[in-house]
PDB file of C-alpha atoms in Angstrom:
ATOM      1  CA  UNK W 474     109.503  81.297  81.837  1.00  0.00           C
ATOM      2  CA  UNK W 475     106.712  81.453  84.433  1.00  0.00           C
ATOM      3  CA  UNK W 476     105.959  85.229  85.335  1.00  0.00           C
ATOM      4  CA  UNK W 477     104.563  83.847  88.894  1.00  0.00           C
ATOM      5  CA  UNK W 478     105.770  80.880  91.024  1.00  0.00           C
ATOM      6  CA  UNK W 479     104.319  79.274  93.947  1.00  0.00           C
ATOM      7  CA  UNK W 480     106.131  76.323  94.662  1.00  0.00           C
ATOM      8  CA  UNK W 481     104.498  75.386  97.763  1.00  0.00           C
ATOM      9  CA  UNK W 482     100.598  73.685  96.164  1.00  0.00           C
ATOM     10  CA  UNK W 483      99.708  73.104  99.914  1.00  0.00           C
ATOM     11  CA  UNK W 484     100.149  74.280 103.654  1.00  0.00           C
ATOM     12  CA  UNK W 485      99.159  73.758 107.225  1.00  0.00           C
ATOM     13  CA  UNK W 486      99.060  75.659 109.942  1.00  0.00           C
ATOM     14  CA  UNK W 487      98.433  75.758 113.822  1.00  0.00           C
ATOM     15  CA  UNK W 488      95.597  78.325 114.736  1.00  0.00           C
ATOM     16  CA  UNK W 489      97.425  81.681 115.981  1.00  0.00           C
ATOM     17  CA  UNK W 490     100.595  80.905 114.710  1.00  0.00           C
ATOM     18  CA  UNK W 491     102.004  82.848 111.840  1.00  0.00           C
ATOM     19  CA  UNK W 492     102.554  80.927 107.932  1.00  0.00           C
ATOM     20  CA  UNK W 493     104.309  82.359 105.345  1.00  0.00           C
ATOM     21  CA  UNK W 494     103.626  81.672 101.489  1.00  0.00           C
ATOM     22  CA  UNK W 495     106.203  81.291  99.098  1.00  0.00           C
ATOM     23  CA  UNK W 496     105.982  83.741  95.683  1.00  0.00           C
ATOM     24  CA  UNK W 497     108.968  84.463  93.420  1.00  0.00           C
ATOM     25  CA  UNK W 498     108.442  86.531  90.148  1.00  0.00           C
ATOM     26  CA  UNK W 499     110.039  86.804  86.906  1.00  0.00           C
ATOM     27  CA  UNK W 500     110.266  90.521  84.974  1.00  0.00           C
ATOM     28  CA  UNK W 501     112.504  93.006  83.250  1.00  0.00           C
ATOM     29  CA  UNK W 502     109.985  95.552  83.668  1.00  0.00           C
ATOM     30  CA  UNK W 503     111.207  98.066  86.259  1.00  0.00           C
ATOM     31  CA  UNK W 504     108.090  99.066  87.467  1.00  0.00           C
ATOM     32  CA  UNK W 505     105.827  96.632  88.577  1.00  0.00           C
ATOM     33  CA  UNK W 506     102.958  95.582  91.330  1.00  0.00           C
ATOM     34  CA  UNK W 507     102.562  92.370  93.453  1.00  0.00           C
ATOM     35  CA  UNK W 508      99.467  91.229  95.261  1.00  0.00           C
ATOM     36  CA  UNK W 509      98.536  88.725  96.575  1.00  0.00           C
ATOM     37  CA  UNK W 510      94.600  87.313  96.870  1.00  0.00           C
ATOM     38  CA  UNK W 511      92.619  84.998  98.837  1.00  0.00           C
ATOM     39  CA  UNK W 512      90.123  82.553  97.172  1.00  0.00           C
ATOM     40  CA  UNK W 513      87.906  80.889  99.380  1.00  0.00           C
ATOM     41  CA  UNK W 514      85.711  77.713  98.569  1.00  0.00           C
ATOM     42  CA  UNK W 515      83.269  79.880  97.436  1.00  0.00           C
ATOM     43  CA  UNK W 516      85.282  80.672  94.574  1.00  0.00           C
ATOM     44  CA  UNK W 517      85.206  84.882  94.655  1.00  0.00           C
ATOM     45  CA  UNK W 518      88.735  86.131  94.529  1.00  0.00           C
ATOM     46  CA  UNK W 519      89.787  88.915  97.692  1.00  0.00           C
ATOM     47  CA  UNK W 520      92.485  91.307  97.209  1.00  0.00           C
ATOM     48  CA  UNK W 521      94.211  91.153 100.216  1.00  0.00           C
ATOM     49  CA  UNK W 522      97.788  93.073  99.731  1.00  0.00           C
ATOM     50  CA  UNK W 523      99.935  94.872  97.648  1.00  0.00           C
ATOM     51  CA  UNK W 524     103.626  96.503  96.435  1.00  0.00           C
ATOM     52  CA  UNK W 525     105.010  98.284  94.259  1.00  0.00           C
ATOM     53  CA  UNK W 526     108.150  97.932  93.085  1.00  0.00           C
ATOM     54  CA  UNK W 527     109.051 101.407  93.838  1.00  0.00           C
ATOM     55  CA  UNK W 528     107.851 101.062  97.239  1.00  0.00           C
ATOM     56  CA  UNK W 529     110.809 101.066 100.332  1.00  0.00           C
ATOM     57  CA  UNK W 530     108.823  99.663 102.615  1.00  0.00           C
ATOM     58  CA  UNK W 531     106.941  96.077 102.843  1.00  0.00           C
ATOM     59  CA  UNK W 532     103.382  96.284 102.653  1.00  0.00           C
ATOM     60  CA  UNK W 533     101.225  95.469 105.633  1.00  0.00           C
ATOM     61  CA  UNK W 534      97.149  95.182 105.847  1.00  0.00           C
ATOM     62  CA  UNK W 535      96.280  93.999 109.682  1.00  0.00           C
ATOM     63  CA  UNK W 536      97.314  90.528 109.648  1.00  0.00           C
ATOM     64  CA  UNK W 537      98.769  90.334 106.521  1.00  0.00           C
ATOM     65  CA  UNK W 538     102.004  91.596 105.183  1.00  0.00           C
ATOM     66  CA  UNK W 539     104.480  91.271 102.461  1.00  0.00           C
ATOM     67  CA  UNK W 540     107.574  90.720 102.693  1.00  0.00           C
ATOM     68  CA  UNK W 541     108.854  91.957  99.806  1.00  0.00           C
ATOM     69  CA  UNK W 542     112.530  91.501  98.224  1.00  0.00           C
ATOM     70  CA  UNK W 543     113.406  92.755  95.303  1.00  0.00           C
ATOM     71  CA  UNK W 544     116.771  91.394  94.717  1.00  0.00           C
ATOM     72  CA  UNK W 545     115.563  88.198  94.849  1.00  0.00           C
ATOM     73  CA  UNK W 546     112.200  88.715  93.216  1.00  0.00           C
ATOM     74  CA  UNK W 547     110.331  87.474  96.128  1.00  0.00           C
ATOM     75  CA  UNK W 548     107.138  88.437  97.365  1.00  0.00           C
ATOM     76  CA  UNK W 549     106.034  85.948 100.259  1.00  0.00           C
ATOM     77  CA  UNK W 550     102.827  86.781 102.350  1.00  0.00           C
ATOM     78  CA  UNK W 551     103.398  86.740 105.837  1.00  0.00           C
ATOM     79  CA  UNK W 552      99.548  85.810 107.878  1.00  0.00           C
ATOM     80  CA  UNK W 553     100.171  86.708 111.647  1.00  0.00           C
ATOM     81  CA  UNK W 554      97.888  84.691 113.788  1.00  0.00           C
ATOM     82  CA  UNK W 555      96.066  82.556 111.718  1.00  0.00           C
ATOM     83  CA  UNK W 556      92.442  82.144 112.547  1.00  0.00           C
ATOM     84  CA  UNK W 557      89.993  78.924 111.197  1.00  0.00           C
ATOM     85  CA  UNK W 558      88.518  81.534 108.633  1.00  0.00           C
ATOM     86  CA  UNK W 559      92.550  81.873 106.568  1.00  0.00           C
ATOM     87  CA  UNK W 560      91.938  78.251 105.175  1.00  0.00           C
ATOM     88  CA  UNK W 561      91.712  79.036 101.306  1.00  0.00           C
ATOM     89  CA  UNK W 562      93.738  79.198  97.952  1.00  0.00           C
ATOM     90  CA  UNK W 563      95.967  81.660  98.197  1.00  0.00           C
ATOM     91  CA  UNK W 564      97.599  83.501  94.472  1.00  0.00           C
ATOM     92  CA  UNK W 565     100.166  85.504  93.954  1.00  0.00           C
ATOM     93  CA  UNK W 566      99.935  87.829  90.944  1.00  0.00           C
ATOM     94  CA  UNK W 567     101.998  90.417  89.627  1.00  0.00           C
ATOM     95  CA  UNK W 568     100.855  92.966  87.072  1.00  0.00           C
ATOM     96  CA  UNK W 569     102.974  94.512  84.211  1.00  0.00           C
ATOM     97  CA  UNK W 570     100.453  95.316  81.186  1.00  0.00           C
ATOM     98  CA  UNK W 571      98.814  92.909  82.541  1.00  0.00           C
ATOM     99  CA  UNK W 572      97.850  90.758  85.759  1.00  0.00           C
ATOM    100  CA  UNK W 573      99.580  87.221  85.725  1.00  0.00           C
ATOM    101  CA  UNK W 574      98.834  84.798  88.307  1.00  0.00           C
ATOM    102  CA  UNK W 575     100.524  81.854  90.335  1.00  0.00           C
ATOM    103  CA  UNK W 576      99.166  78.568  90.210  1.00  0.00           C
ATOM    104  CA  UNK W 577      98.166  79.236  94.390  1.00  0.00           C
ATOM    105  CA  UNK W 578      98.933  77.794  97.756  1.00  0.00           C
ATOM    106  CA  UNK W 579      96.145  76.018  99.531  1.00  0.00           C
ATOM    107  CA  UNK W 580      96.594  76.769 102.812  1.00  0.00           C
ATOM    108  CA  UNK W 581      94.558  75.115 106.121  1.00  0.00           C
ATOM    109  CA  UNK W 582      94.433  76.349 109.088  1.00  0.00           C
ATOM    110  CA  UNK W 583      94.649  73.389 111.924  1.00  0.00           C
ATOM    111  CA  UNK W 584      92.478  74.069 114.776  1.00  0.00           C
TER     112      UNK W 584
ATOM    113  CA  UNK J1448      80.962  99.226  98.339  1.00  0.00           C
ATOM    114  CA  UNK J1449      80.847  99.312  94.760  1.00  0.00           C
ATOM    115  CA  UNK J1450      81.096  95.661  93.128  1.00  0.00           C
ATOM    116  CA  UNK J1451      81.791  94.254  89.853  1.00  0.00           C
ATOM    117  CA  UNK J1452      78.574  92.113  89.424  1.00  0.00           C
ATOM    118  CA  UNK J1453      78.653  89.037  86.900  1.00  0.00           C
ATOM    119  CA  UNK J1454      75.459  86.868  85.291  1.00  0.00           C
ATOM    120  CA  UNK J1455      75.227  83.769  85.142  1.00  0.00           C
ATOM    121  CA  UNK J1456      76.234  82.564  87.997  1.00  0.00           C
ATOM    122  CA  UNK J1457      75.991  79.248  86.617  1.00  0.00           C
ATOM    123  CA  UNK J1458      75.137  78.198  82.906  1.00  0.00           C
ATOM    124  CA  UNK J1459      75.169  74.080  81.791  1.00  0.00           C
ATOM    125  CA  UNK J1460      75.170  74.108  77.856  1.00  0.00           C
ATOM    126  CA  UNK J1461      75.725  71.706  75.153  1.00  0.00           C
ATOM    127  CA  UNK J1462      78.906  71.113  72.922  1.00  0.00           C
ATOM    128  CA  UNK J1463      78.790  72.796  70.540  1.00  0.00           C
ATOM    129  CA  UNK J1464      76.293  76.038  71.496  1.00  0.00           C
ATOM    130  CA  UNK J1465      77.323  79.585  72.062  1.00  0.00           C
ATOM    131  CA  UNK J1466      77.594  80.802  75.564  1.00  0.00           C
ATOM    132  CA  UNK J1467      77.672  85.044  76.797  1.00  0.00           C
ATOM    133  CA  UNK J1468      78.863  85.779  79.725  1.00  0.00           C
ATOM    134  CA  UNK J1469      78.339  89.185  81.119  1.00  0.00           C
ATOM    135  CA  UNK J1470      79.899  91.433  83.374  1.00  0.00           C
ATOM    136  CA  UNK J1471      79.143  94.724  84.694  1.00  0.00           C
ATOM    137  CA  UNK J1472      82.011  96.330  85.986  1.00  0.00           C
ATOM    138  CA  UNK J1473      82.975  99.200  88.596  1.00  0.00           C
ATOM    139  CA  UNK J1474      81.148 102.533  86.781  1.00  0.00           C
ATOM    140  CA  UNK J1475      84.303 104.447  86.578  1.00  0.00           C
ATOM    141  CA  UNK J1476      86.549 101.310  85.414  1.00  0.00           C
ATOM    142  CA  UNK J1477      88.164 101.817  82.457  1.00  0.00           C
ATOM    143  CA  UNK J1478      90.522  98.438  81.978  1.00  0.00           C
ATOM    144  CA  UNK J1479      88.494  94.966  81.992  1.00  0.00           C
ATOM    145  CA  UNK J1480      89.661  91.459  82.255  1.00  0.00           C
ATOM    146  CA  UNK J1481      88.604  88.050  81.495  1.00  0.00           C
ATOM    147  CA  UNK J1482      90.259  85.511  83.640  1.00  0.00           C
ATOM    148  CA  UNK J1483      89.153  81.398  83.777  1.00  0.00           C
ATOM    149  CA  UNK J1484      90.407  78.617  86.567  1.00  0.00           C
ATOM    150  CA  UNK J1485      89.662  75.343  85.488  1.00  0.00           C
ATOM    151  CA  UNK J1486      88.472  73.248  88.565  1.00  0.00           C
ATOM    152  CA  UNK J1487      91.272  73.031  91.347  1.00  0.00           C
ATOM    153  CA  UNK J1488      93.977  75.053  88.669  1.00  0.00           C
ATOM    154  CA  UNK J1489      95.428  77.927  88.333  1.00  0.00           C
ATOM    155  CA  UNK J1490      93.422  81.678  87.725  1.00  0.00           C
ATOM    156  CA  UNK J1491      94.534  81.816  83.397  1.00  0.00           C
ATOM    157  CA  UNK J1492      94.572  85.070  81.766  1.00  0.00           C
ATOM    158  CA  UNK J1493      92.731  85.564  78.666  1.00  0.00           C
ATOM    159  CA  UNK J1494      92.147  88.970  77.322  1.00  0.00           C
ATOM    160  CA  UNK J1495      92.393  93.005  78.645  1.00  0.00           C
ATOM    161  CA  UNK J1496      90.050  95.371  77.125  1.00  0.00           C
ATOM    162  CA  UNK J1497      90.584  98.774  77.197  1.00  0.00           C
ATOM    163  CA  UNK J1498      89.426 102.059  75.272  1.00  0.00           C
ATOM    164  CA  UNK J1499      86.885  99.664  73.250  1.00  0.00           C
ATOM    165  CA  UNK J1500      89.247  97.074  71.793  1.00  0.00           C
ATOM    166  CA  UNK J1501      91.768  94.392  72.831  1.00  0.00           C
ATOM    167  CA  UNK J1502      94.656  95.653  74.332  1.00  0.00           C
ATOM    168  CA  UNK J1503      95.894  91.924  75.039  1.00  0.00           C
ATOM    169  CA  UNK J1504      94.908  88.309  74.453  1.00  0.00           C
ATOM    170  CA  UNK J1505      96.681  84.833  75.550  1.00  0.00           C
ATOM    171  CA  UNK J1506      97.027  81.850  73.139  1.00  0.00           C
ATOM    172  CA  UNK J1507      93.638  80.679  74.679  1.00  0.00           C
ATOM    173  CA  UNK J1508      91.573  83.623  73.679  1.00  0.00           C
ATOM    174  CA  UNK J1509      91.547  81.785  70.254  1.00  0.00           C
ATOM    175  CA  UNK J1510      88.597  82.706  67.538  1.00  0.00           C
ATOM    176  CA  UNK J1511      85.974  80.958  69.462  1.00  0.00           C
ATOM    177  CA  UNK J1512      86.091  83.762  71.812  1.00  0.00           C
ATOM    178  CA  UNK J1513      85.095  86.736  71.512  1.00  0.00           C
ATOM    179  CA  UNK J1514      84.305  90.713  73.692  1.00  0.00           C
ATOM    180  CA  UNK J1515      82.558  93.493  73.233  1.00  0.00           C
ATOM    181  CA  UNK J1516      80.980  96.255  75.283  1.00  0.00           C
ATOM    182  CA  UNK J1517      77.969  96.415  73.504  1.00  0.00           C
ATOM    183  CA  UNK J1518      76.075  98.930  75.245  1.00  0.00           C
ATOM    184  CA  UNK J1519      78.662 100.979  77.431  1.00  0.00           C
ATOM    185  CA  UNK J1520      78.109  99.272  80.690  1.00  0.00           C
ATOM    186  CA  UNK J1521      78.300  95.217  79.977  1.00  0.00           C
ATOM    187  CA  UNK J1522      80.962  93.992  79.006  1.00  0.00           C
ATOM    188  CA  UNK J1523      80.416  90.408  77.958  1.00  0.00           C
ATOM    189  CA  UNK J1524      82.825  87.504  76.448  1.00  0.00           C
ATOM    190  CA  UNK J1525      81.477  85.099  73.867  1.00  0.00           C
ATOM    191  CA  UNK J1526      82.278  81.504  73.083  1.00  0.00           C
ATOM    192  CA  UNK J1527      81.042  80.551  69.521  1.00  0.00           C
ATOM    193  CA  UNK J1528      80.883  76.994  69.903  1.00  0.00           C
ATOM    194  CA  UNK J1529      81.813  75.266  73.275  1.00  0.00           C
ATOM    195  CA  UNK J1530      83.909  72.478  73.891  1.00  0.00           C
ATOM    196  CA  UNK J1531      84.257  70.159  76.820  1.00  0.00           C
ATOM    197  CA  UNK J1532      87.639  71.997  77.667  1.00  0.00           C
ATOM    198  CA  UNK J1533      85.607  75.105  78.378  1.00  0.00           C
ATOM    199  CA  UNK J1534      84.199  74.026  81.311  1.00  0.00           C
ATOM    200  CA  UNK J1535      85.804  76.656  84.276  1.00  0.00           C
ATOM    201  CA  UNK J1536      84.995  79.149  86.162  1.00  0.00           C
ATOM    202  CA  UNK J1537      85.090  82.215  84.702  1.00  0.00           C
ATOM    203  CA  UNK J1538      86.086  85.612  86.331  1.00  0.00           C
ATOM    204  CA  UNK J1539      85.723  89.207  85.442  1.00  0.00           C
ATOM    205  CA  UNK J1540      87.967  91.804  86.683  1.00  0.00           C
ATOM    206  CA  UNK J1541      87.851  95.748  86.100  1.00  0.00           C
ATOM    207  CA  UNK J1542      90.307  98.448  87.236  1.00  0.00           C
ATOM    208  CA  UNK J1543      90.313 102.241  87.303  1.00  0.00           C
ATOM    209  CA  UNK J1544      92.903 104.023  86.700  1.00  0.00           C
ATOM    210  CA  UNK J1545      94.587 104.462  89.572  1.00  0.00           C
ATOM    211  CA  UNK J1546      94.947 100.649  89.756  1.00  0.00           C
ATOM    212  CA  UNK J1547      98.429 101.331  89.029  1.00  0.00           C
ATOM    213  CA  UNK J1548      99.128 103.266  92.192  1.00  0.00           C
ATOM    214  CA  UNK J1549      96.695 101.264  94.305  1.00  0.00           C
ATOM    215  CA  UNK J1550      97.306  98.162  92.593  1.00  0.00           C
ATOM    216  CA  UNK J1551      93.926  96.346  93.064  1.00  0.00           C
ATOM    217  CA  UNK J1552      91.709  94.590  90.767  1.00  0.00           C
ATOM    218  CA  UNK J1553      88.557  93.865  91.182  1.00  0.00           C
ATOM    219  CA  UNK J1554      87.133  90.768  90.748  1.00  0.00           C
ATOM    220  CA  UNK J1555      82.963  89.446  90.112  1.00  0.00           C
ATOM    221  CA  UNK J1556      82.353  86.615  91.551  1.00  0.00           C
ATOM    222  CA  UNK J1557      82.094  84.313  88.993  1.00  0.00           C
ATOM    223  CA  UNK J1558      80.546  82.504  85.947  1.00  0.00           C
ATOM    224  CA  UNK J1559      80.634  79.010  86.360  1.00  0.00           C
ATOM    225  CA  UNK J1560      80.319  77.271  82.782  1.00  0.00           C
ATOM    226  CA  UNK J1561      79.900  73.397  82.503  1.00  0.00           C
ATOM    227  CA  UNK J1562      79.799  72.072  79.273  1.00  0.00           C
ATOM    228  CA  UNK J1563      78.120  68.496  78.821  1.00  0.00           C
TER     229      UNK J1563
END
């Protein structure tokens, strides 16, 4: 089974308006972490966010947050008023022993 | 802001020749990763290092690849003898040890291999 699933391979959004992408996981482990980075055509990867699975609240980082349920195994980034400079691959990853990756979300930001 | 710093940036080689790629990671790192996305695919997972030895390969990190940290500081992955299928960008990633509170990973920017 896949560890990480992104099931959306492409988005688009209106500048300033918000877009949320899709990331469901798959562990027994009960203590995990889920981030989520940013890879723009440059190639580098950015961390951008990230939860534990012991943490109550959803993370946040400025315009990013994550909303985070953990009954459903979901992790879906939430980017509040998207700007030009958003438009990149965006993975999911989760790490138990080790980090696995989603196959990323290519997301564009319309002007 | 201290980086994780990778060379080549960029290496074209023949089938068939062996290829290092070298990291050096964050100085107080102490778990390393070798990660490869094939053009336009997914980041892949191919082997954690920790305390000097393998803690984890995937079914790609087959015996045509190889890591050490010869020295302390690089930390380097090997192919023996590379095959068109090779060709990908290859990342390094280190974490301390709080990387399981803070949860980040830090990524170089990149090896980019082309095999011809």
């Amino acid at each position: 089974a896949q560890k990480i699933t992104q099931t959306q391979p492409g988005m688009f959004v209106q500048e300033k308006e918000a877009v949320t992408l899709d990331c469901t996981y798959d562990t027994s482990d009960p203590s995990y972490g889920l981030f989520w980075y940013k890879q723009p055509s440059s190639g580098e990867m950015i961390f951008l966010i990230y939860q534990g699975s012991y943490d109550q609240q959803n993370a946040t980082e400025g315009r990013y947050s994550l909303n985070f349920q953990k009954a459903r195994k979901s992790a879906n980034l939430v980017i509040s008023a998207s700007q030009l400079g958003d438009s990149a691959m965006y993975f999911c990853a989760m790490r138990e022993a080790q980090f696995y990756f989603g196959t990323g979300t290519s997301l564009t930001v319309i002007p | 802001e201290p980086e994780v710093t990778q060379t080549p940036s960029h290496q074209v080689t023949q089938m068939g020749q062996e290829v290092i790629l070298r990291c050096v990671p964050i100085s107080n790192h102490l778990y390393f990763y070798w990660y490869r996305q094939i053009l336009g695919q997914k980041v892949e997972f191919l082997v954690s290092f920790y305390n000097n030895e393998i803690s984890e390969k995937s079914e790609i990190f087959d015996d045509q690849f190889s890591v050490e940290r010869p020295d302390g500081s690089n930390f380097t992955l090997k192919i023996r003898s590379t095959k068109l299928e090779d060709s990908a960008m290859y990342f390094c990633a280190t974490a301390g040890e709080d990387a399981w509170v803070t949860g980040e990973l830090f990524f170089g920017e990149g090896s980019r291999l082309t095999v011809l």
